[in-house]
Amino acid sequence: AQKVTQAQTEISVVEKEDVTLDCVYETRDTTYYLFWYKQPPSGELVFLIRRNSFDEQNEISGRYSWNFQKSTSSFNFTITASQVVDSAVYFCALRAGNNRKLIWGLGTSLAVNP
Amino acid sequence: NAGVTQTPKFQVLKTGQSMTLQCAQDMNHNSMYWYRQDPGMGLRLIYYSASEGTTDKGEVPNGYNVSRLNKREFSLRLESAAPSQTSVYFCASREGTRGRNQPQHFGDGTRLSIL
């Protein structure tokens, strides 16, 4: 079975705090792809990053970083020095094997308060 | 750069009315998708089209039909709207031929209320 779990339903932090959003996935396929999307209050879904199963290198993009660990089946997302504009719902998703569809987590709602 | 365009952005229907949600992409993508998003339920796939001329059911296809009119357009039809179909509907597209790691790109959504 393929599954994505985002255990944190809601997170609230104060501006400038660091925050990590957890994503745990399940798949028996050895080839798979992981994605993060952001949905700000305006409602659109914005692609943030993808990661292939054979590339465990962590990635940093400005204040955003992603930690992919196959040993724990996790693909966690950290925002450093959070800002109010980071307030959004963040979704983690998985495409595995020959599945043509994305498997979505239920999302984590992040509120960054001034 | 229009990307994925959905029309309308908002719609209110009465129970039993029919409605077609339109989606068009200008990125020459092969695959297109329709999702619905409900509070606490995340994104659920209604239908998808892996390529022009093909459509397949997703998780929640009942009460919907789709048409892949051409490579650019993928419409979603509610034949007889029900209050349970009140939701935000998203269309997405994906390149589809350069590997499974290509992300889906989303439209801005259609907020549909069925009274």
PDB file of C-alpha atoms in Angstrom:
ATOM      1  CA  ALA A   1       0.000   0.000   0.000  1.00  0.00           C
ATOM      2  CA  GLN A   2       1.087   3.541  -0.637  1.00  0.00           C
ATOM      3  CA  LYS A   3       0.432   6.181   1.944  1.00  0.00           C
ATOM      4  CA  VAL A   4       1.560   9.614   3.062  1.00  0.00           C
ATOM      5  CA  THR A   5       1.160  10.697   6.670  1.00  0.00           C
ATOM      6  CA  GLN A   6       1.457  14.259   7.873  1.00  0.00           C
ATOM      7  CA  ALA A   7       0.892  13.771  11.569  1.00  0.00           C
ATOM      8  CA  GLN A   8       0.868  17.460  12.424  1.00  0.00           C
ATOM      9  CA  THR A   9      -2.545  18.850  11.587  1.00  0.00           C
ATOM     10  CA  GLU A  10      -1.834  22.386  12.760  1.00  0.00           C
ATOM     11  CA  ILE A  11       1.291  24.176  13.911  1.00  0.00           C
ATOM     12  CA  SER A  12       1.479  27.673  15.354  1.00  0.00           C
ATOM     13  CA  VAL A  13       4.776  29.518  15.775  1.00  0.00           C
ATOM     14  CA  VAL A  14       5.948  33.035  16.396  1.00  0.00           C
ATOM     15  CA  GLU A  15       7.758  34.846  13.636  1.00  0.00           C
ATOM     16  CA  LYS A  16      11.496  34.074  13.381  1.00  0.00           C
ATOM     17  CA  GLU A  17      11.115  30.654  14.955  1.00  0.00           C
ATOM     18  CA  ASP A  18      12.312  27.613  13.023  1.00  0.00           C
ATOM     19  CA  VAL A  19       9.646  25.042  12.252  1.00  0.00           C
ATOM     20  CA  THR A  20       9.753  21.517  10.818  1.00  0.00           C
ATOM     21  CA  LEU A  21       6.858  19.897   9.021  1.00  0.00           C
ATOM     22  CA  ASP A  22       6.930  16.123   9.080  1.00  0.00           C
ATOM     23  CA  CYS A  23       6.098  13.792   6.202  1.00  0.00           C
ATOM     24  CA  VAL A  24       6.266  10.012   6.487  1.00  0.00           C
ATOM     25  CA  TYR A  25       5.566   7.854   3.455  1.00  0.00           C
ATOM     26  CA  GLU A  26       4.916   4.186   2.783  1.00  0.00           C
ATOM     27  CA  THR A  27       5.656   2.310  -0.397  1.00  0.00           C
ATOM     28  CA  ARG A  28       7.157  -1.013  -1.399  1.00  0.00           C
ATOM     29  CA  ASP A  29       8.429   0.390  -4.666  1.00  0.00           C
ATOM     30  CA  THR A  30      12.127   1.124  -4.897  1.00  0.00           C
ATOM     31  CA  THR A  31      11.569   3.948  -7.353  1.00  0.00           C
ATOM     32  CA  TYR A  32       9.397   6.768  -6.141  1.00  0.00           C
ATOM     33  CA  TYR A  33       9.137  10.535  -6.072  1.00  0.00           C
ATOM     34  CA  LEU A  34       8.220  12.879  -3.272  1.00  0.00           C
ATOM     35  CA  PHE A  35       6.783  16.368  -3.571  1.00  0.00           C
ATOM     36  CA  TRP A  36       5.927  19.297  -1.341  1.00  0.00           C
ATOM     37  CA  TYR A  37       3.247  21.846  -2.195  1.00  0.00           C
ATOM     38  CA  LYS A  38       2.204  25.061  -0.472  1.00  0.00           C
ATOM     39  CA  GLN A  39      -1.373  26.346  -0.308  1.00  0.00           C
ATOM     40  CA  PRO A  40      -1.467  29.929   1.011  1.00  0.00           C
ATOM     41  CA  PRO A  41      -4.699  31.506   2.298  1.00  0.00           C
ATOM     42  CA  SER A  42      -5.449  32.718  -1.232  1.00  0.00           C
ATOM     43  CA  GLY A  43      -6.067  29.076  -2.109  1.00  0.00           C
ATOM     44  CA  GLU A  44      -3.766  28.230  -4.998  1.00  0.00           C
ATOM     45  CA  LEU A  45      -1.468  25.203  -4.831  1.00  0.00           C
ATOM     46  CA  VAL A  46       2.183  25.955  -5.451  1.00  0.00           C
ATOM     47  CA  PHE A  47       4.791  23.316  -6.186  1.00  0.00           C
ATOM     48  CA  LEU A  48       7.839  23.665  -3.927  1.00  0.00           C
ATOM     49  CA  ILE A  49      10.161  20.729  -4.450  1.00  0.00           C
ATOM     50  CA  ARG A  50      10.484  17.171  -5.712  1.00  0.00           C
ATOM     51  CA  ARG A  51      12.898  14.446  -4.658  1.00  0.00           C
ATOM     52  CA  ASN A  52      13.712  11.117  -6.318  1.00  0.00           C
ATOM     53  CA  SER A  53      14.144   7.976  -4.231  1.00  0.00           C
ATOM     54  CA  PHE A  54      17.659   7.449  -5.487  1.00  0.00           C
ATOM     55  CA  ASP A  55      18.820  10.927  -4.481  1.00  0.00           C
ATOM     56  CA  GLU A  56      19.043  11.351  -0.718  1.00  0.00           C
ATOM     57  CA  GLN A  57      20.902  14.619  -0.878  1.00  0.00           C
ATOM     58  CA  ASN A  58      19.230  17.236   1.253  1.00  0.00           C
ATOM     59  CA  GLU A  59      18.252  20.475  -0.380  1.00  0.00           C
ATOM     60  CA  ILE A  60      18.258  24.073   0.749  1.00  0.00           C
ATOM     61  CA  SER A  61      16.507  26.939  -0.950  1.00  0.00           C
ATOM     62  CA  GLY A  62      16.811  30.160   0.984  1.00  0.00           C
ATOM     63  CA  ARG A  63      15.002  29.689   4.296  1.00  0.00           C
ATOM     64  CA  TYR A  64      13.546  26.376   3.152  1.00  0.00           C
ATOM     65  CA  SER A  65      15.299  23.045   3.546  1.00  0.00           C
ATOM     66  CA  TRP A  66      14.265  19.453   3.022  1.00  0.00           C
ATOM     67  CA  ASN A  67      15.622  16.384   4.794  1.00  0.00           C
ATOM     68  CA  PHE A  68      15.024  13.116   2.923  1.00  0.00           C
ATOM     69  CA  GLN A  69      15.821   9.973   4.941  1.00  0.00           C
ATOM     70  CA  LYS A  70      15.014   6.621   3.360  1.00  0.00           C
ATOM     71  CA  SER A  71      15.914   4.798   6.581  1.00  0.00           C
ATOM     72  CA  THR A  72      12.942   6.375   8.322  1.00  0.00           C
ATOM     73  CA  SER A  73      10.788   6.899   5.193  1.00  0.00           C
ATOM     74  CA  SER A  74      10.616  10.587   5.899  1.00  0.00           C
ATOM     75  CA  PHE A  75      10.817  13.734   3.830  1.00  0.00           C
ATOM     76  CA  ASN A  76      10.655  16.587   6.314  1.00  0.00           C
ATOM     77  CA  PHE A  77      10.463  20.266   5.511  1.00  0.00           C
ATOM     78  CA  THR A  78      12.089  22.938   7.660  1.00  0.00           C
ATOM     79  CA  ILE A  79      11.475  26.664   7.487  1.00  0.00           C
ATOM     80  CA  THR A  80      14.199  28.690   9.150  1.00  0.00           C
ATOM     81  CA  ALA A  81      13.380  32.085  10.660  1.00  0.00           C
ATOM     82  CA  SER A  82       9.716  31.777   9.745  1.00  0.00           C
ATOM     83  CA  GLN A  83       7.787  34.758   8.441  1.00  0.00           C
ATOM     84  CA  VAL A  84       4.098  35.616   8.412  1.00  0.00           C
ATOM     85  CA  VAL A  85       4.063  34.999   4.655  1.00  0.00           C
ATOM     86  CA  ASP A  86       4.929  31.360   5.344  1.00  0.00           C
ATOM     87  CA  SER A  87       1.464  30.867   6.829  1.00  0.00           C
ATOM     88  CA  ALA A  88      -0.175  28.252   4.625  1.00  0.00           C
ATOM     89  CA  VAL A  89      -1.208  24.645   4.395  1.00  0.00           C
ATOM     90  CA  TYR A  90       1.665  22.449   3.272  1.00  0.00           C
ATOM     91  CA  PHE A  91       1.081  19.150   1.503  1.00  0.00           C
ATOM     92  CA  CYS A  92       3.448  16.253   1.006  1.00  0.00           C
ATOM     93  CA  ALA A  93       2.759  13.837  -1.875  1.00  0.00           C
ATOM     94  CA  LEU A  94       4.158  10.566  -3.251  1.00  0.00           C
ATOM     95  CA  ARG A  95       4.254   8.991  -6.695  1.00  0.00           C
ATOM     96  CA  ALA A  96       5.555   5.435  -6.586  1.00  0.00           C
ATOM     97  CA  GLY A  97       6.233   2.680  -9.082  1.00  0.00           C
ATOM     98  CA  ASN A  98       3.827   2.577 -11.999  1.00  0.00           C
ATOM     99  CA  ASN A  99       1.122   4.502 -10.169  1.00  0.00           C
ATOM    100  CA  ARG A 100      -0.005   7.368 -12.387  1.00  0.00           C
ATOM    101  CA  LYS A 101      -1.546   9.166  -9.454  1.00  0.00           C
ATOM    102  CA  LEU A 102      -0.146  11.209  -6.609  1.00  0.00           C
ATOM    103  CA  ILE A 103      -0.824  10.008  -3.085  1.00  0.00           C
ATOM    104  CA  TRP A 104      -1.430  13.065  -0.925  1.00  0.00           C
ATOM    105  CA  GLY A 105      -1.018  13.677   2.763  1.00  0.00           C
ATOM    106  CA  LEU A 106      -3.806  15.561   4.514  1.00  0.00           C
ATOM    107  CA  GLY A 107      -1.662  18.647   4.934  1.00  0.00           C
ATOM    108  CA  THR A 108      -0.235  20.638   7.817  1.00  0.00           C
ATOM    109  CA  SER A 109      -1.655  24.066   8.504  1.00  0.00           C
ATOM    110  CA  LEU A 110       1.118  26.414   9.580  1.00  0.00           C
ATOM    111  CA  ALA A 111       0.295  29.710  11.262  1.00  0.00           C
ATOM    112  CA  VAL A 112       3.168  32.130  11.744  1.00  0.00           C
ATOM    113  CA  ASN A 113       2.173  34.868  14.151  1.00  0.00           C
ATOM    114  CA  PRO A 114       3.839  38.283  14.354  1.00  0.00           C
TER     115      PRO A 114
ATOM    116  CA  ASN B   1       2.332  32.754 -18.407  1.00  0.00           C
ATOM    117  CA  ALA B   2      -1.252  31.606 -17.854  1.00  0.00           C
ATOM    118  CA  GLY B   3      -0.398  28.013 -16.855  1.00  0.00           C
ATOM    119  CA  VAL B   4      -3.615  26.257 -15.827  1.00  0.00           C
ATOM    120  CA  THR B   5      -6.812  28.301 -16.124  1.00  0.00           C
ATOM    121  CA  GLN B   6     -10.057  27.268 -14.461  1.00  0.00           C
ATOM    122  CA  THR B   7     -13.459  28.814 -15.046  1.00  0.00           C
ATOM    123  CA  PRO B   8     -15.555  29.839 -13.284  1.00  0.00           C
ATOM    124  CA  LYS B   9     -13.833  30.813 -10.019  1.00  0.00           C
ATOM    125  CA  PHE B  10     -17.078  30.726  -8.025  1.00  0.00           C
ATOM    126  CA  GLN B  11     -20.470  29.171  -8.658  1.00  0.00           C
ATOM    127  CA  VAL B  12     -23.635  28.574  -6.683  1.00  0.00           C
ATOM    128  CA  LEU B  13     -26.037  25.908  -7.908  1.00  0.00           C
ATOM    129  CA  LYS B  14     -29.322  24.499  -6.757  1.00  0.00           C
ATOM    130  CA  THR B  15     -29.651  20.800  -6.117  1.00  0.00           C
ATOM    131  CA  GLY B  16     -30.330  18.985  -9.364  1.00  0.00           C
ATOM    132  CA  GLN B  17     -28.819  21.589 -11.659  1.00  0.00           C
ATOM    133  CA  SER B  18     -26.030  20.659 -14.046  1.00  0.00           C
ATOM    134  CA  MET B  19     -22.735  22.419 -14.456  1.00  0.00           C
ATOM    135  CA  THR B  20     -19.484  22.078 -16.381  1.00  0.00           C
ATOM    136  CA  LEU B  21     -16.212  23.252 -14.911  1.00  0.00           C
ATOM    137  CA  GLN B  22     -13.692  24.230 -17.531  1.00  0.00           C
ATOM    138  CA  CYS B  23      -9.938  23.758 -17.404  1.00  0.00           C
ATOM    139  CA  ALA B  24      -7.313  24.700 -19.966  1.00  0.00           C
ATOM    140  CA  GLN B  25      -3.536  24.559 -19.864  1.00  0.00           C
ATOM    141  CA  ASP B  26      -1.060  26.222 -22.178  1.00  0.00           C
ATOM    142  CA  MET B  27       2.044  24.263 -21.188  1.00  0.00           C
ATOM    143  CA  ASN B  28       1.588  21.499 -23.762  1.00  0.00           C
ATOM    144  CA  HIS B  29       1.183  18.985 -20.943  1.00  0.00           C
ATOM    145  CA  ASN B  30      -0.029  15.487 -21.648  1.00  0.00           C
ATOM    146  CA  SER B  31      -1.688  14.612 -18.347  1.00  0.00           C
ATOM    147  CA  MET B  32      -4.529  16.451 -16.661  1.00  0.00           C
ATOM    148  CA  TYR B  33      -6.361  15.922 -13.378  1.00  0.00           C
ATOM    149  CA  TRP B  34      -9.449  16.981 -11.472  1.00  0.00           C
ATOM    150  CA  TYR B  35      -9.392  17.068  -7.676  1.00  0.00           C
ATOM    151  CA  ARG B  36     -11.782  18.152  -5.006  1.00  0.00           C
ATOM    152  CA  GLN B  37     -10.656  19.590  -1.705  1.00  0.00           C
ATOM    153  CA  ASP B  38     -12.802  19.397   1.408  1.00  0.00           C
ATOM    154  CA  PRO B  39     -11.911  20.410   4.978  1.00  0.00           C
ATOM    155  CA  GLY B  40      -9.988  17.657   6.737  1.00  0.00           C
ATOM    156  CA  MET B  41     -10.003  15.444   3.626  1.00  0.00           C
ATOM    157  CA  GLY B  42      -7.037  16.826   1.733  1.00  0.00           C
ATOM    158  CA  LEU B  43      -7.039  16.499  -2.046  1.00  0.00           C
ATOM    159  CA  ARG B  44      -9.021  13.674  -3.572  1.00  0.00           C
ATOM    160  CA  LEU B  45      -8.686  12.707  -7.203  1.00  0.00           C
ATOM    161  CA  ILE B  46     -11.937  12.645  -9.153  1.00  0.00           C
ATOM    162  CA  TYR B  47     -10.755  11.800 -12.672  1.00  0.00           C
ATOM    163  CA  TYR B  48      -7.583  12.068 -14.635  1.00  0.00           C
ATOM    164  CA  SER B  49      -6.458  11.934 -18.231  1.00  0.00           C
ATOM    165  CA  ALA B  50      -3.001  10.515 -18.833  1.00  0.00           C
ATOM    166  CA  SER B  51      -3.033  11.686 -22.430  1.00  0.00           C
ATOM    167  CA  GLU B  52      -5.351  13.154 -25.019  1.00  0.00           C
ATOM    168  CA  GLY B  53      -8.174  10.748 -25.726  1.00  0.00           C
ATOM    169  CA  THR B  54      -7.985   8.820 -22.453  1.00  0.00           C
ATOM    170  CA  THR B  55      -9.699   9.303 -19.109  1.00  0.00           C
ATOM    171  CA  ASP B  56      -9.660   7.224 -15.923  1.00  0.00           C
ATOM    172  CA  LYS B  57     -11.487   7.261 -12.624  1.00  0.00           C
ATOM    173  CA  GLY B  58      -9.814   8.457  -9.472  1.00  0.00           C
ATOM    174  CA  GLU B  59     -10.857   7.958  -5.858  1.00  0.00           C
ATOM    175  CA  VAL B  60     -14.223   9.756  -5.963  1.00  0.00           C
ATOM    176  CA  PRO B  61     -15.693   9.659  -9.502  1.00  0.00           C
ATOM    177  CA  ASN B  62     -19.360   9.113  -8.633  1.00  0.00           C
ATOM    178  CA  GLY B  63     -21.590  11.975  -9.725  1.00  0.00           C
ATOM    179  CA  TYR B  64     -19.047  13.367 -12.187  1.00  0.00           C
ATOM    180  CA  ASN B  65     -18.121  12.994 -15.829  1.00  0.00           C
ATOM    181  CA  VAL B  66     -15.141  14.335 -17.698  1.00  0.00           C
ATOM    182  CA  SER B  67     -14.166  15.141 -21.253  1.00  0.00           C
ATOM    183  CA  ARG B  68     -10.658  15.553 -22.573  1.00  0.00           C
ATOM    184  CA  LEU B  69     -11.677  17.774 -25.440  1.00  0.00           C
ATOM    185  CA  ASN B  70      -8.167  18.143 -26.819  1.00  0.00           C
ATOM    186  CA  LYS B  71      -4.672  18.314 -25.421  1.00  0.00           C
ATOM    187  CA  ARG B  72      -5.309  21.699 -23.804  1.00  0.00           C
ATOM    188  CA  GLU B  73      -8.748  21.230 -22.269  1.00  0.00           C
ATOM    189  CA  PHE B  74     -10.199  18.895 -19.644  1.00  0.00           C
ATOM    190  CA  SER B  75     -13.726  19.601 -18.417  1.00  0.00           C
ATOM    191  CA  LEU B  76     -15.593  18.268 -15.394  1.00  0.00           C
ATOM    192  CA  ARG B  77     -19.360  17.914 -15.486  1.00  0.00           C
ATOM    193  CA  LEU B  78     -21.847  17.551 -12.679  1.00  0.00           C
ATOM    194  CA  GLU B  79     -25.013  16.181 -14.264  1.00  0.00           C
ATOM    195  CA  SER B  80     -27.277  16.577 -11.252  1.00  0.00           C
ATOM    196  CA  ALA B  81     -25.590  18.548  -8.496  1.00  0.00           C
ATOM    197  CA  ALA B  82     -25.962  17.421  -4.895  1.00  0.00           C
ATOM    198  CA  PRO B  83     -25.097  19.288  -1.667  1.00  0.00           C
ATOM    199  CA  SER B  84     -22.345  16.703  -1.029  1.00  0.00           C
ATOM    200  CA  GLN B  85     -20.561  18.073  -4.097  1.00  0.00           C
ATOM    201  CA  THR B  86     -20.053  21.437  -2.433  1.00  0.00           C
ATOM    202  CA  SER B  87     -16.281  21.760  -2.517  1.00  0.00           C
ATOM    203  CA  VAL B  88     -13.295  23.502  -4.010  1.00  0.00           C
ATOM    204  CA  TYR B  89     -12.325  21.919  -7.313  1.00  0.00           C
ATOM    205  CA  PHE B  90      -8.813  22.003  -8.658  1.00  0.00           C
ATOM    206  CA  CYS B  91      -7.573  21.176 -12.105  1.00  0.00           C
ATOM    207  CA  ALA B  92      -3.934  20.224 -12.594  1.00  0.00           C
ATOM    208  CA  SER B  93      -1.678  19.290 -15.466  1.00  0.00           C
ATOM    209  CA  ARG B  94       1.616  17.506 -15.792  1.00  0.00           C
ATOM    210  CA  GLU B  95       4.094  17.119 -18.597  1.00  0.00           C
ATOM    211  CA  GLY B  96       3.891  13.342 -18.398  1.00  0.00           C
ATOM    212  CA  THR B  97       6.468  12.139 -20.884  1.00  0.00           C
ATOM    213  CA  ARG B  98       9.753  13.182 -19.311  1.00  0.00           C
ATOM    214  CA  GLY B  99       9.539  10.896 -16.327  1.00  0.00           C
ATOM    215  CA  ARG B 100       7.430  10.338 -13.251  1.00  0.00           C
ATOM    216  CA  ASN B 101       9.224  13.037 -11.288  1.00  0.00           C
ATOM    217  CA  GLN B 102       7.459  15.834 -13.154  1.00  0.00           C
ATOM    218  CA  PRO B 103       5.243  17.821 -10.750  1.00  0.00           C
ATOM    219  CA  GLN B 104       1.609  18.659 -11.240  1.00  0.00           C
ATOM    220  CA  HIS B 105       0.770  22.315 -11.801  1.00  0.00           C
ATOM    221  CA  PHE B 106      -2.513  23.598 -10.479  1.00  0.00           C
ATOM    222  CA  GLY B 107      -5.158  26.106 -11.437  1.00  0.00           C
ATOM    223  CA  ASP B 108      -6.519  28.564  -8.895  1.00  0.00           C
ATOM    224  CA  GLY B 109      -9.554  26.457  -8.095  1.00  0.00           C
ATOM    225  CA  THR B 110     -13.330  26.742  -8.448  1.00  0.00           C
ATOM    226  CA  ARG B 111     -15.416  27.227  -5.314  1.00  0.00           C
ATOM    227  CA  LEU B 112     -18.702  25.450  -5.894  1.00  0.00           C
ATOM    228  CA  SER B 113     -21.666  25.615  -3.536  1.00  0.00           C
ATOM    229  CA  ILE B 114     -24.728  23.435  -3.989  1.00  0.00           C
ATOM    230  CA  LEU B 115     -27.826  24.612  -2.120  1.00  0.00           C
TER     231      LEU B 115
END
